Amino acid sequence: MTDEDRIRSQLLELLSEVAPDANLATLDGAADLREELDLDSMDVQRLVVELDARLGVELADRTVPKLRSLDDWTAEIGQTAPGTPPA
Amino acid sequence: MRQAIGALMARSKREVPHYYLEQEIDLSAALDWLAERNAQAPPAQRLIPAALLLTATARAARNVPELNGFFLDGVLAPAEHVHLGVAIALRGGGLVAPAIHDADRATPYELMARLGDLAGRARRGVLRASEMSDATITVSNLGERGADKVHGVIYAPQVALVGFGRIRERPWATDGMVGARPVVVATLAADHRASDGHRGSRLLAEIDRLLRNPEEMG
């Protein structure tokens, strides 16, 4: 499993907790996550908190609104090494 | 549950003489304050804009008693506390509005934590009876994919419902110049037996003032 695959699968696992009734199996990597999974700002905030708590990845607050799709999140997490302070 | 909510809404519409006010609020100071604070905070201590909207509403309600309480047996019974009902849409359909008790005494951070807890339990269907019936005023925040404004139905016997639409960049005129600012439209639906436009305007003006001075809420 590549790093990207691993990140994507961890992300999907966290998303299944944040949006328990969403159908993640058919989620298109390029689709807007907030639209597809009906996430509100509390859900997104929770995702950011869990990414930090569970994966040690701290995303910069100003970056988060720019991350729209699963691909965006996966790429950003991949570029943010665990434990690195955000830019 | 949808039937119960429907019946409550129908009764409110039938029995409560609603009046409606709206106010556009410049959120640039509030969002700048948030961004600066969040940039230096770990994820678990960051705030979302909704936390400030709810805090401002709860604190403003404390100052305008005709909008915080119940209309029962023909009289207004102002409440001693501000238990802020928050309208939460359930994914499968349906709406609940459980209360955050003493919301006017909470910091935005505390309000956010309690809102997260409430929303989680609401979606799992495990709210306490007291949470369901104690709200003294309710807020309906449409969120970042909502419409521009909401004119809601009061949860009788409460006497007011504060609404917030989506925060959007809009043209904003000040000092004779037009620029672009992040703006939210705040609305008030209120029971005309308990208050009038003058008092209702006081509530929206105070919410506006607090949001323009976010450090007062921090």
Coordinates of C-alpha atoms in Angstrom, one line a residue:
Chain A
M1 CA 0.0 0.0 0.0
T2 CA 1.5 3.3 -1.0
D3 CA 1.6 6.2 1.5
E4 CA -1.2 7.9 -0.4
D5 CA -3.4 4.8 -0.2
R6 CA -2.7 4.5 3.5
I7 CA -3.5 8.2 4.1
R8 CA -6.7 7.9 2.1
S9 CA -7.8 4.9 4.0
Q10 CA -7.1 6.5 7.4
L11 CA -9.0 9.6 6.2
L12 CA -12.0 7.5 5.1
E13 CA -12.0 5.8 8.5
L14 CA -12.1 9.2 10.3
L15 CA -14.8 10.4 7.9
S16 CA -16.9 7.3 8.8
E17 CA -16.9 8.5 12.4
V18 CA -17.6 12.1 11.6
A19 CA -20.4 11.2 9.1
P20 CA -21.6 7.8 10.2
D21 CA -24.4 7.5 7.8
A22 CA -22.6 8.7 4.7
N23 CA -22.0 6.3 1.8
L24 CA -18.2 6.5 1.6
A25 CA -17.8 3.5 -0.8
T26 CA -19.0 5.5 -3.8
L27 CA -17.2 8.7 -2.8
D28 CA -15.4 10.3 -5.8
G29 CA -11.9 11.5 -4.9
A30 CA -12.5 14.8 -6.8
A31 CA -15.9 15.6 -5.3
D32 CA -16.5 18.3 -2.8
L33 CA -16.5 16.4 0.6
R34 CA -18.7 19.0 2.3
E35 CA -21.4 18.7 -0.3
E36 CA -21.2 14.9 -0.8
L37 CA -21.2 14.0 2.8
D38 CA -23.3 16.9 4.1
L39 CA -20.6 18.1 6.5
D40 CA -21.1 21.2 8.5
S41 CA -18.3 23.3 10.0
M42 CA -18.4 21.4 13.3
D43 CA -17.9 18.2 11.4
V44 CA -14.9 19.6 9.5
Q45 CA -13.5 21.0 12.7
R46 CA -13.8 17.5 14.3
L47 CA -12.0 15.9 11.4
V48 CA -9.1 18.4 11.8
V49 CA -9.0 17.6 15.6
E50 CA -9.0 13.8 15.0
L51 CA -6.3 14.1 12.3
D52 CA -4.1 15.8 14.9
A53 CA -5.0 13.5 17.8
R54 CA -4.9 10.2 15.9
L55 CA -2.4 10.8 13.1
G56 CA -0.3 13.6 14.6
V57 CA -1.0 15.7 11.5
E58 CA -1.7 19.4 12.4
L59 CA -3.3 21.2 9.5
A60 CA -3.0 25.0 9.5
D61 CA -6.4 26.7 10.1
R62 CA -6.2 28.9 7.0
T63 CA -5.5 25.8 4.8
V64 CA -8.6 23.9 5.8
P65 CA -11.2 25.9 3.9
K66 CA -9.2 25.3 0.7
L67 CA -9.4 21.5 1.0
R68 CA -12.5 20.6 -0.9
S69 CA -12.1 17.0 -2.1
L70 CA -10.8 13.8 -0.7
D71 CA -7.8 14.2 -3.1
D72 CA -7.1 17.7 -1.6
W73 CA -7.1 16.4 1.9
T74 CA -5.0 13.3 1.0
A75 CA -2.4 15.5 -0.7
E76 CA -2.2 18.0 2.1
I77 CA -1.9 15.4 4.8
G78 CA 0.8 13.7 2.7
Q79 CA 2.8 17.0 2.6
T80 CA 2.4 17.6 6.4
A81 CA 4.8 15.3 8.2
P82 CA 3.4 14.2 11.6
G83 CA 4.7 16.4 14.4
T84 CA 5.7 19.3 12.1
P85 CA 4.3 22.6 13.1
P86 CA 2.0 24.0 10.3
A87 CA 3.5 26.5 7.9
Chain B
M1 CA -40.6 12.9 15.4
R2 CA -41.3 14.8 12.2
Q3 CA -45.0 14.7 13.1
A4 CA -44.3 16.1 16.5
I5 CA -42.2 18.9 15.2
G6 CA -44.8 19.6 12.5
A7 CA -47.5 19.8 15.0
L8 CA -45.5 22.2 17.2
M9 CA -44.7 24.4 14.2
A10 CA -48.3 24.4 13.1
R11 CA -49.4 25.5 16.5
S12 CA -46.8 28.2 16.7
K13 CA -47.8 29.6 13.4
R14 CA -51.5 29.5 14.3
E15 CA -51.2 30.9 17.8
V16 CA -48.2 33.2 17.9
P17 CA -48.4 36.6 16.2
H18 CA -44.9 36.7 14.7
Y19 CA -43.1 39.8 13.6
Y20 CA -39.8 39.7 11.8
L21 CA -36.7 41.8 11.8
E22 CA -33.4 41.4 9.9
Q23 CA -29.9 42.9 10.2
E24 CA -26.8 42.6 8.1
I25 CA -23.8 42.2 10.3
D26 CA -20.2 42.9 9.2
L27 CA -18.1 39.9 10.5
S28 CA -14.7 41.1 9.4
A29 CA -13.5 42.0 12.9
A30 CA -14.9 38.7 14.3
L31 CA -13.3 36.6 11.6
D32 CA -10.0 38.4 11.8
W33 CA -10.0 37.8 15.5
L34 CA -10.8 34.1 15.0
A35 CA -8.1 33.6 12.3
E36 CA -5.5 35.2 14.5
R37 CA -6.4 33.2 17.5
N38 CA -6.8 29.9 15.5
A39 CA -3.4 30.4 13.8
Q40 CA -1.7 30.0 17.2
A41 CA -4.0 27.4 18.6
P42 CA -3.8 23.6 18.3
P43 CA -6.8 22.1 16.5
A44 CA -8.5 21.1 19.7
Q45 CA -8.6 24.7 20.8
R46 CA -9.7 26.4 17.5
L47 CA -13.1 28.1 17.2
I48 CA -15.5 28.1 14.3
P49 CA -17.6 31.2 13.4
A50 CA -20.8 29.6 14.7
A51 CA -19.3 29.7 18.2
L52 CA -19.2 33.5 18.1
L53 CA -22.7 33.7 16.6
L54 CA -24.1 31.6 19.4
T55 CA -22.1 33.4 22.1
A56 CA -23.3 36.8 20.9
T57 CA -26.9 35.6 20.8
A58 CA -26.9 34.2 24.3
R59 CA -25.2 37.3 25.8
A60 CA -27.5 39.7 23.9
A61 CA -30.6 37.7 25.1
R62 CA -29.5 38.4 28.7
N63 CA -29.9 42.1 28.1
V64 CA -33.4 42.0 26.5
P65 CA -35.7 40.0 28.8
E66 CA -38.8 40.4 26.6
L67 CA -37.1 38.0 24.1
N68 CA -35.8 35.4 26.6
G69 CA -38.6 33.4 28.2
F70 CA -42.0 32.1 27.7
F71 CA -45.5 33.4 26.9
L72 CA -47.9 31.4 29.0
D73 CA -51.5 31.9 30.1
G74 CA -51.6 35.3 28.4
V75 CA -48.4 36.7 30.1
L76 CA -44.7 37.0 29.4
A77 CA -42.6 35.1 31.9
P78 CA -39.1 36.2 31.4
A79 CA -36.5 33.6 32.3
E80 CA -33.8 34.0 34.8
H81 CA -31.3 32.0 32.8
V82 CA -30.4 32.0 29.1
H83 CA -30.8 28.4 28.0
L84 CA -30.0 28.7 24.3
G85 CA -31.9 26.2 22.1
V86 CA -29.9 25.3 19.0
A87 CA -31.8 24.0 16.0
I88 CA -30.0 20.9 14.7
A89 CA -31.0 19.1 11.5
L90 CA -30.8 15.4 11.7
R91 CA -29.4 13.6 8.8
G92 CA -32.3 11.3 8.2
G93 CA -34.7 14.3 8.3
G94 CA -36.2 16.0 11.3
L95 CA -35.2 18.9 13.5
V96 CA -34.5 19.1 17.2
A97 CA -33.6 22.2 19.2
P98 CA -32.0 21.1 22.5
A99 CA -30.8 23.7 24.9
I100 CA -27.3 24.7 26.0
H101 CA -27.9 25.8 29.6
D102 CA -26.6 29.1 30.9
A103 CA -25.1 29.8 27.4
D104 CA -24.6 33.5 28.3
R105 CA -22.1 32.5 30.9
A106 CA -20.0 30.2 28.7
T107 CA -17.0 31.2 26.7
P108 CA -17.1 30.6 22.9
Y109 CA -14.8 27.7 23.4
E110 CA -17.1 26.1 26.0
L111 CA -20.2 26.8 23.9
M112 CA -18.5 25.0 21.0
A113 CA -17.6 22.0 23.1
R114 CA -21.2 21.8 24.4
L115 CA -22.6 22.3 20.9
G116 CA -20.5 19.5 19.6
D117 CA -21.6 17.2 22.4
L118 CA -25.3 18.1 21.9
A119 CA -25.1 17.7 18.1
G120 CA -23.5 14.3 18.5
R121 CA -26.1 13.1 21.0
A122 CA -28.9 14.6 18.9
R123 CA -27.8 12.6 15.9
R124 CA -27.6 9.4 18.0
G125 CA -31.0 10.2 19.5
V126 CA -29.8 10.3 23.1
L127 CA -30.8 13.8 24.4
R128 CA -32.0 14.3 27.9
A129 CA -35.6 15.4 28.5
S130 CA -34.5 18.6 30.2
E131 CA -32.4 19.6 27.2
M132 CA -35.4 19.2 25.0
S133 CA -37.8 21.4 27.0
D134 CA -35.6 24.0 28.7
A135 CA -34.6 26.4 25.9
T136 CA -35.6 30.0 26.7
I137 CA -34.7 31.3 23.3
T138 CA -33.6 29.4 20.1
V139 CA -31.1 30.1 17.4
S140 CA -31.2 28.6 13.9
N141 CA -27.8 28.8 12.2
L142 CA -28.1 27.7 8.5
G143 CA -24.3 27.2 8.2
E144 CA -21.9 27.6 5.3
R145 CA -24.1 26.0 2.7
G146 CA -27.4 27.6 3.9
A147 CA -29.4 30.3 2.3
D148 CA -28.7 33.9 2.9
K149 CA -31.3 34.3 5.6
V150 CA -33.9 32.4 7.6
H151 CA -37.3 33.6 8.7
G152 CA -38.2 30.9 11.2
V153 CA -41.1 29.7 13.3
I154 CA -40.8 30.3 17.0
Y155 CA -40.7 27.2 19.2
A156 CA -43.7 28.2 21.3
P157 CA -44.0 28.9 24.2
Q158 CA -40.6 30.6 23.7
V159 CA -41.0 34.2 22.4
A160 CA -38.1 34.5 20.0
L161 CA -36.0 32.8 17.4
V162 CA -32.7 34.2 16.1
G163 CA -31.6 33.1 12.7
F164 CA -28.2 33.3 10.9
G165 CA -27.8 32.7 7.2
R166 CA -24.6 31.8 5.4
I167 CA -21.6 34.1 5.9
R168 CA -20.9 35.6 2.4
E169 CA -18.6 38.2 1.0
R170 CA -20.8 41.2 0.1
P171 CA -20.4 44.8 -0.9
W172 CA -20.3 46.9 2.2
A173 CA -20.5 50.7 2.3
T174 CA -18.8 52.6 5.0
D175 CA -17.4 56.2 5.2
G176 CA -18.7 56.8 1.7
M177 CA -16.7 54.0 0.2
V178 CA -17.8 50.5 -1.0
G179 CA -15.6 47.4 -0.3
A180 CA -16.1 43.7 0.2
R181 CA -16.7 42.3 3.7
P182 CA -17.8 38.9 5.1
V183 CA -21.4 39.5 6.1
V184 CA -24.0 37.5 7.8
V185 CA -27.7 38.3 7.9
A186 CA -29.1 37.9 11.4
T187 CA -32.9 37.6 11.7
L188 CA -35.3 37.7 14.5
A189 CA -38.8 36.1 14.6
A190 CA -40.5 37.3 17.8
D191 CA -43.9 37.0 19.5
H192 CA -45.6 40.4 19.2
R193 CA -47.6 39.8 22.4
A194 CA -44.3 39.8 24.3
S195 CA -42.2 42.4 22.4
D196 CA -42.2 44.9 19.6
G197 CA -39.9 46.0 16.8
H198 CA -38.1 48.5 19.1
R199 CA -37.2 45.8 21.7
G200 CA -36.4 43.3 18.9
S201 CA -34.1 45.8 17.3
R202 CA -32.2 46.1 20.6
L203 CA -31.4 42.4 20.5
L204 CA -30.1 42.4 17.0
A205 CA -28.1 45.6 17.7
E206 CA -26.5 44.0 20.7
I207 CA -25.6 40.9 18.7
D208 CA -24.1 43.2 16.0
R209 CA -22.1 45.1 18.6
L210 CA -20.7 42.0 20.2
L211 CA -19.7 40.5 16.9
R212 CA -17.9 43.8 16.0
N213 CA -16.1 43.6 19.3
P214 CA -15.1 39.9 19.5
E215 CA -12.5 40.4 22.2
E216 CA -15.4 41.1 24.6
M217 CA -16.6 37.6 24.1
G218 CA -13.3 35.8 24.3

